[in-house]
Short mmCIF file of C-alpha atoms and ligand atoms in Angstrom, two decimals:
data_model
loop_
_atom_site.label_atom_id
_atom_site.label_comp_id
_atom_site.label_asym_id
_atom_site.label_seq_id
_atom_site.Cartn_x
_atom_site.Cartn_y
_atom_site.Cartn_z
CA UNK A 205 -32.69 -16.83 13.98
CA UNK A 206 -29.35 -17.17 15.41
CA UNK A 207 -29.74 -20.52 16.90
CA UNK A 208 -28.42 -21.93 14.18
CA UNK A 209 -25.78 -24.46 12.68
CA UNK A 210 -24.31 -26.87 15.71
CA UNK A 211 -21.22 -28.00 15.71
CA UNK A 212 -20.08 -31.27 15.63
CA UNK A 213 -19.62 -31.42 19.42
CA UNK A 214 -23.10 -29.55 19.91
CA UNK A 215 -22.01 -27.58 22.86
CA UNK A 216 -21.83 -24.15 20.44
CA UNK A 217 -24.07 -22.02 18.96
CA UNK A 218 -22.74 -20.96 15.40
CA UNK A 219 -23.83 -17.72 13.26
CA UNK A 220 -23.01 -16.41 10.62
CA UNK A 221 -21.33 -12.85 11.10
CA UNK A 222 -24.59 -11.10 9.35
CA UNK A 223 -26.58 -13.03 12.52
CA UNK A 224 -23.93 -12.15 15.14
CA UNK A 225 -23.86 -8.43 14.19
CA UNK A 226 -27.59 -8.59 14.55
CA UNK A 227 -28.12 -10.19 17.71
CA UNK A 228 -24.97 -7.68 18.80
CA UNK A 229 -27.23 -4.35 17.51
CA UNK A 230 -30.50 -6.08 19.03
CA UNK A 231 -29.02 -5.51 22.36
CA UNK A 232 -28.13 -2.04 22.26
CA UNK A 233 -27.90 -0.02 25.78
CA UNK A 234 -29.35 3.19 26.81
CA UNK A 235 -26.59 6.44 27.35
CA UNK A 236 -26.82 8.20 30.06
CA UNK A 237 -26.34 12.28 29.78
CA UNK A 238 -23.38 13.85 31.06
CA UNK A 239 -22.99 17.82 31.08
CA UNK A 240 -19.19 18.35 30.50
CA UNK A 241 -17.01 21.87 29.17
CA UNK A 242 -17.26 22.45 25.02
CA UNK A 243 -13.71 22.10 25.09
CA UNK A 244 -13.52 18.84 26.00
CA UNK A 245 -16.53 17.38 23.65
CA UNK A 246 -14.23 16.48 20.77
CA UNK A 247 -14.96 12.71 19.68
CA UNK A 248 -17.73 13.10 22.44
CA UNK A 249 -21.59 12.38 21.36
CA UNK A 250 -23.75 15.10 21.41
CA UNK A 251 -26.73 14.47 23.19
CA UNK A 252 -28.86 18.00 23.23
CA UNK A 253 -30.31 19.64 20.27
CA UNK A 254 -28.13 22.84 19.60
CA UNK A 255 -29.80 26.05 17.79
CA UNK A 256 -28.61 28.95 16.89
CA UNK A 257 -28.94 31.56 19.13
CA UNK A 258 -28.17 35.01 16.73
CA UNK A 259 -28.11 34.91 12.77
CA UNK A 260 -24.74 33.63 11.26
CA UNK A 261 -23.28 35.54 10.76
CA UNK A 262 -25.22 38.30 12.95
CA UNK A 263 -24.72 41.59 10.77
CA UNK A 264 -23.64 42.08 7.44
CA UNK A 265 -19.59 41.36 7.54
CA UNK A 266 -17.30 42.80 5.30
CA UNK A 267 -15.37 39.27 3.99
CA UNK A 268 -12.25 41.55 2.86
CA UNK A 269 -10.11 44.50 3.31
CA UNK A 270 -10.89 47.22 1.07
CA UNK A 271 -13.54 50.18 0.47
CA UNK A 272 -17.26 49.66 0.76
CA UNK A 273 -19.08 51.82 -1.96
CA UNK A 274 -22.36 52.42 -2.89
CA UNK A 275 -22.91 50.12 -6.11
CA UNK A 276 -25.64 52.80 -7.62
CA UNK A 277 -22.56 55.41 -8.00
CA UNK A 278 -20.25 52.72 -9.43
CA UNK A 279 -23.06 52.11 -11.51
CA UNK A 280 -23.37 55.55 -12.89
CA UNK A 281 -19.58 55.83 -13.98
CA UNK A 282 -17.58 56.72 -10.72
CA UNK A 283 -14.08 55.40 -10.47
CA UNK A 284 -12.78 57.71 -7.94
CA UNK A 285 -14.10 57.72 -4.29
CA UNK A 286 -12.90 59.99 -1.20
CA UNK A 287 -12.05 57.81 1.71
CA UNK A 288 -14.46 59.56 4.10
CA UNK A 289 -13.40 57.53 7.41
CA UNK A 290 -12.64 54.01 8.02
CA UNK A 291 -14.37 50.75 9.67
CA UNK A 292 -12.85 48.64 11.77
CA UNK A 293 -13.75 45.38 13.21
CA UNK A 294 -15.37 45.30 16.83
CA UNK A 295 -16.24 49.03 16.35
CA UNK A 296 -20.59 49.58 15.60
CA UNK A 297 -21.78 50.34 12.05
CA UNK A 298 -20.85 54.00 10.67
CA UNK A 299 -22.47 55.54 7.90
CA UNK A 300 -21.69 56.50 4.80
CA UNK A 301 -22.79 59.90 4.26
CA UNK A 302 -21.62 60.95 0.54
CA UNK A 303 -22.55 58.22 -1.50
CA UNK A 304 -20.11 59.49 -4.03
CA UNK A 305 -17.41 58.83 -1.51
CA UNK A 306 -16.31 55.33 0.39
CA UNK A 307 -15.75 54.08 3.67
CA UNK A 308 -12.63 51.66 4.29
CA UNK A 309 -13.28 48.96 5.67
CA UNK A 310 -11.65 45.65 7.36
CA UNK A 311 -12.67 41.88 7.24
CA UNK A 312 -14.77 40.99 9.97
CA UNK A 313 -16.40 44.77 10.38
CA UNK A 314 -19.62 45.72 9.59
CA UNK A 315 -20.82 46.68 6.59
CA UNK A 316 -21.26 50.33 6.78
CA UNK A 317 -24.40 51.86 6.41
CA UNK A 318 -25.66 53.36 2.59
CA UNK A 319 -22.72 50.47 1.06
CA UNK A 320 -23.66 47.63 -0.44
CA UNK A 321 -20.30 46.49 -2.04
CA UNK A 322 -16.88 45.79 -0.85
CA UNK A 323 -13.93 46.08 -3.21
CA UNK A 324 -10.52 44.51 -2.14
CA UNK A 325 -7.26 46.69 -1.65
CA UNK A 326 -5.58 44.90 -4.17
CA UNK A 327 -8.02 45.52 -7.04
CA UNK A 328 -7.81 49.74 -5.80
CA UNK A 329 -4.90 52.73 -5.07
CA UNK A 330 -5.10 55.06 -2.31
CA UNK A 331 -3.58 58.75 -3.25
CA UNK A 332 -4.19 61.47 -0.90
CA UNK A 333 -7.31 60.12 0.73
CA UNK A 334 -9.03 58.93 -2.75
CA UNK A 335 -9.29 55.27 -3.74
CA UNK A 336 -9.31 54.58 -7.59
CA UNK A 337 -10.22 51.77 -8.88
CA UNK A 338 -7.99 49.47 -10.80
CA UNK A 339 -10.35 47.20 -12.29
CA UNK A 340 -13.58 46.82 -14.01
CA UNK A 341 -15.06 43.82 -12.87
CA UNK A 342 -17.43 44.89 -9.94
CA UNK A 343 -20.79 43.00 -9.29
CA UNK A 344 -23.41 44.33 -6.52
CA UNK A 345 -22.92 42.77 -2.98
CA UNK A 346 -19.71 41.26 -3.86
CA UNK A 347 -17.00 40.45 -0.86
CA UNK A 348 -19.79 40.66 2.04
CA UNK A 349 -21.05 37.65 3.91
CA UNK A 350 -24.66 38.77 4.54
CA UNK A 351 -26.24 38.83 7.87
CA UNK A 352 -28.23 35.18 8.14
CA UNK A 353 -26.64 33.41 5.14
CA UNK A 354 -25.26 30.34 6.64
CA UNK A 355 -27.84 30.24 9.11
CA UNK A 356 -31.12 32.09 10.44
CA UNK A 357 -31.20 32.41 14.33
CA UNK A 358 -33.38 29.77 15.95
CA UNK A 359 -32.55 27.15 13.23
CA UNK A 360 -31.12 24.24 14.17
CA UNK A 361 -26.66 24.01 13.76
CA UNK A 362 -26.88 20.11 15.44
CA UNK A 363 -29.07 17.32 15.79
CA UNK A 364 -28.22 14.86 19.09
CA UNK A 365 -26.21 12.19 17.51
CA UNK A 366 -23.73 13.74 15.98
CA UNK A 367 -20.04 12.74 16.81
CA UNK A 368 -18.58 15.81 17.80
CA UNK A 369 -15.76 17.21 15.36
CA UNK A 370 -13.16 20.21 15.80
CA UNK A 371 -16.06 21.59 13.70
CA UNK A 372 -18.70 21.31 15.78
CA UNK A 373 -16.64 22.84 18.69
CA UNK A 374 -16.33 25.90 16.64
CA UNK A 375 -20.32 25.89 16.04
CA UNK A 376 -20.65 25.16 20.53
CA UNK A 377 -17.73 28.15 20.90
CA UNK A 378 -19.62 30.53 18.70
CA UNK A 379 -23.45 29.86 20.40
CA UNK A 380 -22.27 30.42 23.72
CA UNK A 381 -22.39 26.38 24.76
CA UNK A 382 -19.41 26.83 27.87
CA UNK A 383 -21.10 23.31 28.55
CA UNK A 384 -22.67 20.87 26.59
CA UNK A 385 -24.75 17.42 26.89
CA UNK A 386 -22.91 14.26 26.06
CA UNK A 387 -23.80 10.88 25.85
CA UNK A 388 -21.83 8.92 28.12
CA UNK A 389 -21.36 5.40 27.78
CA UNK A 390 -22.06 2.40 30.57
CA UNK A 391 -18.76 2.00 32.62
CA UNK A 392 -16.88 -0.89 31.16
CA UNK A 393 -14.34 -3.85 32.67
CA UNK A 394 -12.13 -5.22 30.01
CA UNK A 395 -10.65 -7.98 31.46
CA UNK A 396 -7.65 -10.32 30.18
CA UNK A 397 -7.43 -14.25 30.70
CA UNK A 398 -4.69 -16.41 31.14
CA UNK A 399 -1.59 -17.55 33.01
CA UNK A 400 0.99 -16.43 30.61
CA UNK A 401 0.24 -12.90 30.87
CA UNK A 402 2.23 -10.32 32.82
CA UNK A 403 1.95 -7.13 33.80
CA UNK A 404 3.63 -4.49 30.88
CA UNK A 405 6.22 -3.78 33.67
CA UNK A 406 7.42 -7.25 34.57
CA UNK A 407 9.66 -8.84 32.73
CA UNK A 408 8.55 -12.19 31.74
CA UNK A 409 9.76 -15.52 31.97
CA UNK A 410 10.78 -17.58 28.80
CA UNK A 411 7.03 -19.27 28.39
CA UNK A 412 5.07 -15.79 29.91
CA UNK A 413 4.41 -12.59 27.54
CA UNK A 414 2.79 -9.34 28.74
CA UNK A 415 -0.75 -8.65 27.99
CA UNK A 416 -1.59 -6.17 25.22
CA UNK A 417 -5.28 -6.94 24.41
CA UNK A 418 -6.89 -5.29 27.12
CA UNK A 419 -5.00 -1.73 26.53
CA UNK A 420 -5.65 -2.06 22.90
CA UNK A 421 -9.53 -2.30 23.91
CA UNK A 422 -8.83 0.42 26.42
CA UNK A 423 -7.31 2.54 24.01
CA UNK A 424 -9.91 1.80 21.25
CA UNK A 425 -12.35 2.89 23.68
CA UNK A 426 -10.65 6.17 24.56
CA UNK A 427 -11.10 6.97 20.81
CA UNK A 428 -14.67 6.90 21.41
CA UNK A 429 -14.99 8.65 24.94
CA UNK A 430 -15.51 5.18 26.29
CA UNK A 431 -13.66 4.65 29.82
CA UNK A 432 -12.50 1.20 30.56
CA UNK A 433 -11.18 -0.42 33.90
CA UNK A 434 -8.68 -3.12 33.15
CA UNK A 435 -8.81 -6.34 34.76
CA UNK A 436 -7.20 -9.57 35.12
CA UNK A 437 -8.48 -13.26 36.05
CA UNK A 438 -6.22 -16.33 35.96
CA UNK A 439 -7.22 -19.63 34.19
CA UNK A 440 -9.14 -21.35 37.24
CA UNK A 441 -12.93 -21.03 37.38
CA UNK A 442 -13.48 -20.93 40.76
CA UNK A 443 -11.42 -17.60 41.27
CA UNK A 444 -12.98 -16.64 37.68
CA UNK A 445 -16.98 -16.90 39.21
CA UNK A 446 -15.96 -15.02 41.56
CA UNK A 447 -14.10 -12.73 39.96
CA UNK A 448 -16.91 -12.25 37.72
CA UNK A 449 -19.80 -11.82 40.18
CA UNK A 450 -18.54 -8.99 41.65
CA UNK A 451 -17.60 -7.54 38.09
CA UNK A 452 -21.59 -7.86 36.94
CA UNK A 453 -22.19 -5.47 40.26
CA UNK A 454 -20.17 -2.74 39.04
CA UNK A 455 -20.09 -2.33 35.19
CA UNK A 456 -23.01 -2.61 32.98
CA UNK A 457 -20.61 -4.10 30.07
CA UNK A 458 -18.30 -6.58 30.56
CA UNK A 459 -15.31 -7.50 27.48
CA UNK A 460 -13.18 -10.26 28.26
CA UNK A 461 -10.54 -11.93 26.14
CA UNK A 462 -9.28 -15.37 25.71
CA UNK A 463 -10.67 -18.58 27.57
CA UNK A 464 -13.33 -18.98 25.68
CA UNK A 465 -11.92 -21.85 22.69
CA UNK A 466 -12.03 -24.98 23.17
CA UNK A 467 -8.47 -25.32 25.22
CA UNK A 468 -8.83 -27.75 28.92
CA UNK A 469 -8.50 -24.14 31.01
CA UNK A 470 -10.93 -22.12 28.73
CA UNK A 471 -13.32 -21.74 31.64
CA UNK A 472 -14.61 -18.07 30.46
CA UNK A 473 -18.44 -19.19 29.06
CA UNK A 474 -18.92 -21.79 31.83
CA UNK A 475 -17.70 -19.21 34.28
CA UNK A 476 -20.45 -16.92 32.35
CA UNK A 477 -23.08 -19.37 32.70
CA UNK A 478 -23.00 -19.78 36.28
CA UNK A 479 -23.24 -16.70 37.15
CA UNK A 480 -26.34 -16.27 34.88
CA UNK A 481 -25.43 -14.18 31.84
CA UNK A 482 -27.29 -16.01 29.18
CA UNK A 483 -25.23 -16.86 25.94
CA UNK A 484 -26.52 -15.53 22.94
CA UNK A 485 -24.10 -17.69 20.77
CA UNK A 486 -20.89 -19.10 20.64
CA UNK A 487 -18.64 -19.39 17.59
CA UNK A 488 -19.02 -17.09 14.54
CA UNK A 489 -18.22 -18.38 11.30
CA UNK A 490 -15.61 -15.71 10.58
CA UNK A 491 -11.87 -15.62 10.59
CA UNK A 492 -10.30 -14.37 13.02
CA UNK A 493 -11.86 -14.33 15.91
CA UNK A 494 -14.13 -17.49 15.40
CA UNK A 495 -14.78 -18.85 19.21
CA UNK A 496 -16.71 -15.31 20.01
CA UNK A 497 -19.25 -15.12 22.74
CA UNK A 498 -22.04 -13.29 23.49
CA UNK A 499 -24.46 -12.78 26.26
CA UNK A 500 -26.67 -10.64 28.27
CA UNK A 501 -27.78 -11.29 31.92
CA UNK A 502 -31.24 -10.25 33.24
CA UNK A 503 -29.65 -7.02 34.73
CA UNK A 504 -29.10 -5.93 31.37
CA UNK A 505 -25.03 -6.36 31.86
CA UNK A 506 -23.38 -7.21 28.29
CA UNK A 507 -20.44 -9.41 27.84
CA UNK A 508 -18.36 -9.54 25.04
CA UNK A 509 -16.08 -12.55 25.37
CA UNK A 510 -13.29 -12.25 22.63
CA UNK A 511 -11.17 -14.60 21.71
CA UNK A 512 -7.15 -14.23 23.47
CA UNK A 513 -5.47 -14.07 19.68
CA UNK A 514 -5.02 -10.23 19.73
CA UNK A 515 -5.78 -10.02 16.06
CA UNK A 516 -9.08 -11.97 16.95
CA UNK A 517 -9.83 -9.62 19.88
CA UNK A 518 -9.09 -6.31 17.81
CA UNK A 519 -11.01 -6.85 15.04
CA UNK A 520 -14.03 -8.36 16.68
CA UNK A 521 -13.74 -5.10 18.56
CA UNK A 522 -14.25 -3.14 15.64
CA UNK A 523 -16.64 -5.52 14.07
CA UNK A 524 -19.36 -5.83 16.56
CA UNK A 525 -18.13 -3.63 19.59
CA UNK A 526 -17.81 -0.37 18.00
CA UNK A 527 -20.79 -0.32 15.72
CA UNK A 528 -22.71 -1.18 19.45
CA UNK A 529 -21.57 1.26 20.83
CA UNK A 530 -21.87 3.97 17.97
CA UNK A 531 -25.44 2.84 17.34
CA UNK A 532 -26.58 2.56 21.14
CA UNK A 533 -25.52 6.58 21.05
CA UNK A 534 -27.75 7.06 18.02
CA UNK A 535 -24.88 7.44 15.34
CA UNK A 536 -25.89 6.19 12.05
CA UNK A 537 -22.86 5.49 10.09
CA UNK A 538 -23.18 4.45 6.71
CA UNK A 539 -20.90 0.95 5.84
CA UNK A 540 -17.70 2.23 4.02
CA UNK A 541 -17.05 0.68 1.28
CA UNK A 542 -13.42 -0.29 -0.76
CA UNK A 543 -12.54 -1.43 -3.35
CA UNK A 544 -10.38 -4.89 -3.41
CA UNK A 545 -7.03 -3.19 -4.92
CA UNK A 546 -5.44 -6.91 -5.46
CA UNK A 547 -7.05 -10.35 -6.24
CA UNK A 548 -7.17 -12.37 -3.35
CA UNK A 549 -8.38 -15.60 -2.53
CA UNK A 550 -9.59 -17.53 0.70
CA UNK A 551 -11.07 -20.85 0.30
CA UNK A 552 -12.51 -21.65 3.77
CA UNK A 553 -16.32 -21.46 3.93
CA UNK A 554 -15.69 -18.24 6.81
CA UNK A 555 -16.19 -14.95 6.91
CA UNK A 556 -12.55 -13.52 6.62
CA UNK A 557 -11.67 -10.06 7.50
CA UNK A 558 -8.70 -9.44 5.18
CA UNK A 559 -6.44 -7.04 6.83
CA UNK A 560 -5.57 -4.14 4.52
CA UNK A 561 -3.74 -0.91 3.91
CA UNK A 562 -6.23 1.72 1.66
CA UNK A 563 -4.88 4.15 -0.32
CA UNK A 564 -7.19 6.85 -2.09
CA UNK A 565 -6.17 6.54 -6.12
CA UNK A 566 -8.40 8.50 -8.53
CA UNK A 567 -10.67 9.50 -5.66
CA UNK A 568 -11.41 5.80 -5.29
CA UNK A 569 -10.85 4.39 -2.06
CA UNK A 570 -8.74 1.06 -2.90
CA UNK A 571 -7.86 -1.28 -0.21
CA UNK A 572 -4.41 -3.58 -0.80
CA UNK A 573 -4.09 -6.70 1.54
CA UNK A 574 -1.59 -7.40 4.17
CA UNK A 575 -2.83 -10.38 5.74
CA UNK A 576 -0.25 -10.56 7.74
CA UNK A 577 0.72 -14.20 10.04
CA UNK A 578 -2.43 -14.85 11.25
CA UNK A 579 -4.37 -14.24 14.18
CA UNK A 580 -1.37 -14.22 16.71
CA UNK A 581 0.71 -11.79 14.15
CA UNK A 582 -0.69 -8.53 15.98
CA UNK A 583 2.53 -6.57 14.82
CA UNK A 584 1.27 -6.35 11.19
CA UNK A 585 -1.74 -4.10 12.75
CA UNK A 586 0.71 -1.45 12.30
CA UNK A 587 1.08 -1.80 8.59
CA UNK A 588 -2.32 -1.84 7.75
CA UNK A 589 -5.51 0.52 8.25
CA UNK A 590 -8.35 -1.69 8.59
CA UNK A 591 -9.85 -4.48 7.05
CA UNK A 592 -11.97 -5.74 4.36
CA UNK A 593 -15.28 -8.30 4.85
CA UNK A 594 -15.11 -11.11 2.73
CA UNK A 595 -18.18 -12.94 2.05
CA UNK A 596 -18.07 -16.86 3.07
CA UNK A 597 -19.44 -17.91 0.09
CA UNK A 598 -17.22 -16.53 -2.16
CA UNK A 599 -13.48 -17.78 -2.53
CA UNK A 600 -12.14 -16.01 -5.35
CA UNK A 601 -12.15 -12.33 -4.98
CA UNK A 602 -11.28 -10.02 -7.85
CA UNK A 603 -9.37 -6.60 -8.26
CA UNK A 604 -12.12 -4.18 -8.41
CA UNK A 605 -14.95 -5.73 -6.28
CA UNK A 606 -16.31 -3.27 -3.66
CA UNK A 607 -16.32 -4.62 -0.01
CA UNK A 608 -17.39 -3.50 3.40
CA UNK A 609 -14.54 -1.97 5.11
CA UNK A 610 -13.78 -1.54 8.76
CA UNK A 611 -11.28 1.21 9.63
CA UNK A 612 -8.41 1.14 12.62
CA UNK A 613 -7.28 4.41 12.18
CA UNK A 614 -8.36 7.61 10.59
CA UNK A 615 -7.24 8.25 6.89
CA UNK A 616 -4.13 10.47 7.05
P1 LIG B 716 -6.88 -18.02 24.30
O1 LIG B 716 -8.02 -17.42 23.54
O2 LIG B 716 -6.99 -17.82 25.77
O3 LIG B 716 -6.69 -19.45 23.93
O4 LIG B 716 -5.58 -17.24 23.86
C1 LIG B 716 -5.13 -17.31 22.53
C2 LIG B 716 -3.78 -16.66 22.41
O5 LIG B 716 -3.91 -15.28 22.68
C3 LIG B 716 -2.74 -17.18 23.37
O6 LIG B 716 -1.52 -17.28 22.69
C4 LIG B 716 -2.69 -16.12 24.44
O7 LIG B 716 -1.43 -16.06 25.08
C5 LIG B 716 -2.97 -14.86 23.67
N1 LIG B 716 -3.60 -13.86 24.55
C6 LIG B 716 -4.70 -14.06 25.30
N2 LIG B 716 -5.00 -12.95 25.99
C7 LIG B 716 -4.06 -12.02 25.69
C8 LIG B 716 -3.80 -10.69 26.09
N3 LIG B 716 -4.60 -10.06 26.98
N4 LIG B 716 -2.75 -10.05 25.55
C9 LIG B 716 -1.95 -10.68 24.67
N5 LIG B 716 -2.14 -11.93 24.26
C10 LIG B 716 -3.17 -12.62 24.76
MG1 LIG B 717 -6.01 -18.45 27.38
#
């Protein structure tokens, strides 16, 4: 399928980006398990099934400060009850032994026994040791959580899969999980081409610039649990072979960037060749990010070799690399969709991801373009929040079309 449309030269393989992203998810890697504390499983996959070990909540809970009465006495015409004694939380269930009378009682305690309704201070007055009642409006069972409602014990709170949310700690805290199972993720070298790059701490000469692609992948893969070890190779493919033969013994998944156009020193996919990772394709009709290549060697390492233009590298990232990597863990996230805030047009016969800033208007999520100055203008990442697939065989795209969108950053 994705040995498809040559190009002129006839030294690449071309797909589409609907054929790249499929190849990409056809090659999906197995996670290992890693046992690690609950409080460190945020943005972490869960990888165990987790159940709930007592009802939730575990005993009828008084969900407000007030008195607990027996209904039946409301019911017959009382207004007036005698505070016989009160109920804290973290003390056991008392008893009410006058059903006439009441029992206070704070959120989170137990519902006394012989009450079945919990009325709230502000709705009563306490005189001498009697509550009256200052309103009328009183239903049976009102203001208590009952014992099971959110969830019975032994059903299941979490499914392996899940990405792991400040919510889902709360649901670990409260079953006792001190550890949990995570899925971790094959180590990874992300590794930088080219003899203009310097080190971030060096100061570089007039025709040099520090590299910035490889900690952007490194950082995008923090997001995700996903550790990276950064390398760098120059432009000469003798030191690159060997570079990367040693890399293929260590990591499982290998993301490179630049070297891999059509420049005289972009050795990167020869280098790959030789030492016997076998390309999947080369070139993907998209823009940015169009020389992108893909292999796999018969040791099952991945390599992911981006294109240097650090717009190119970052979206093809979050284009193929991500969704791998989420759907390799067994998350199944559903393509967001926006809505095309703007009309726009892009006349090319390539996929274009259309950098954009969304904005949620009338609960719609509308997406307004910033295409910033192409695929070397990597500062105008920070004025936008993702970006929008454009179809290749479309040019003209109206305000109000719905398109896939791939986020950067989470909505704020
Ligand atoms: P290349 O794909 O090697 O032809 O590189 C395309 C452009 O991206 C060149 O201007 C490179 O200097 C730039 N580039 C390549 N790698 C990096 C990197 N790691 N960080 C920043 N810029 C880069
Ligand atoms: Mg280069």
């Amino acid at each position: 399928m994705y040995l498809g449309i040559k190009t002129k030269l006839n030294i690449n393989i071309m797909v589409s980006v609907a054929e790249a992203s499929s190849v990409v998810l056809t090659h999906l890697f197995t996670p290992s398990v890693e046992t690690i504390t609950f409080q460190h499983a945020v943005n972490r996959v869960l990888a165990e099934r987790i159940v709930a070990d007592r009802d939730f909540p575990p005993f009828d809970r008084a969900s407000m400060d007030g008195i607990a009465i027996s209904f039946a006495s409301w019911k017959k015409g009382r207004r007036e009850f005698v505070v016989q004694d009160t109920q804290p939380a973290g003390v056991p269930g008392k008893s009410l032994e006058d059903a006439q009378q009441c029992m206070e009682v704070m959120t989170g305690a137990v519902l006394p026994k012989n009450t079945d309704t919990v009325i709230r201070y502000e709705d009563i007055e306490i005189n001498d040791g009697t509550a009256r009642l200052l309103t009328d409006d009183v239903v049976l069972g009102q203001n208590i959580h009952n014992q099971g409602h959110d969830a019975p014990a032994g059903s299941i709170l979490l499914e392996p899969g899940v990405l792991l949310s400040p919510a889902e700690i709360a649901l670990l805290a409260s079953v006792g999980k001190v550890t949990v199972q995570v899925f971790g993720f094959p180590a990874a070298a992300i590794v930088s081409t080219g003899d203009e790059l310097v080190n971030v701490d060096a100061t570089p000469q007039p025709h040099q610039i520090r590299k910035s692609n490889t900690y952007a992948i490194q950082a995008a893969m923090r997001t995700l649990g996903w550790a990276g070890t950064v390398f760098h190779v120059p432009d000469d493919k003798e030191n690159m072979v060997a570079a990367m033969k040693s890399m293929v013994e260590t990591f499982k998944v290998i993301i490179l960037s630049g070297g891999v156009s059509k420049g005289k020193f972009d050795y990167v996919p020869a280098a790959l060749e030789e030492i016997g990772i076998a390309k999947l394709f080369h070139t993907v009709n998209q823009r940015p990010g169009k020389p992108f290549w893909f292999g796999v060697s018969k040791e099952g390492v991945t390599v992911f070799a981006l294109p240097g233009n650090p717009v190119s590298t970052y979206m093809c990232f979050y284009r193929y690399i991500r969704p791998w990597l989420l759907q390799s863990a067994g998350i199944k996230a559903e393509q967001t969709m926006a809505v095309l805030a703007e009309d726009f047009s892009f006349v090319p016969k390539l996929t274009y991801f259309l950098q954009v800033a969304v904005k949620i208007e009338n609960g719609k999520l509308m997406a307004y373009p910033d295409p910033g100055g192409g695929s070397g203008d990597f500062a105008n990442l920070k004025n936008v929040t993702g970006f929008l697939e454009l179809p290749a065989e479309q040019t003209r795209f109206v305000a109000g079309e719905l398109f896939p969108y791939f986020p950067f950053r989470p909505m704020v």
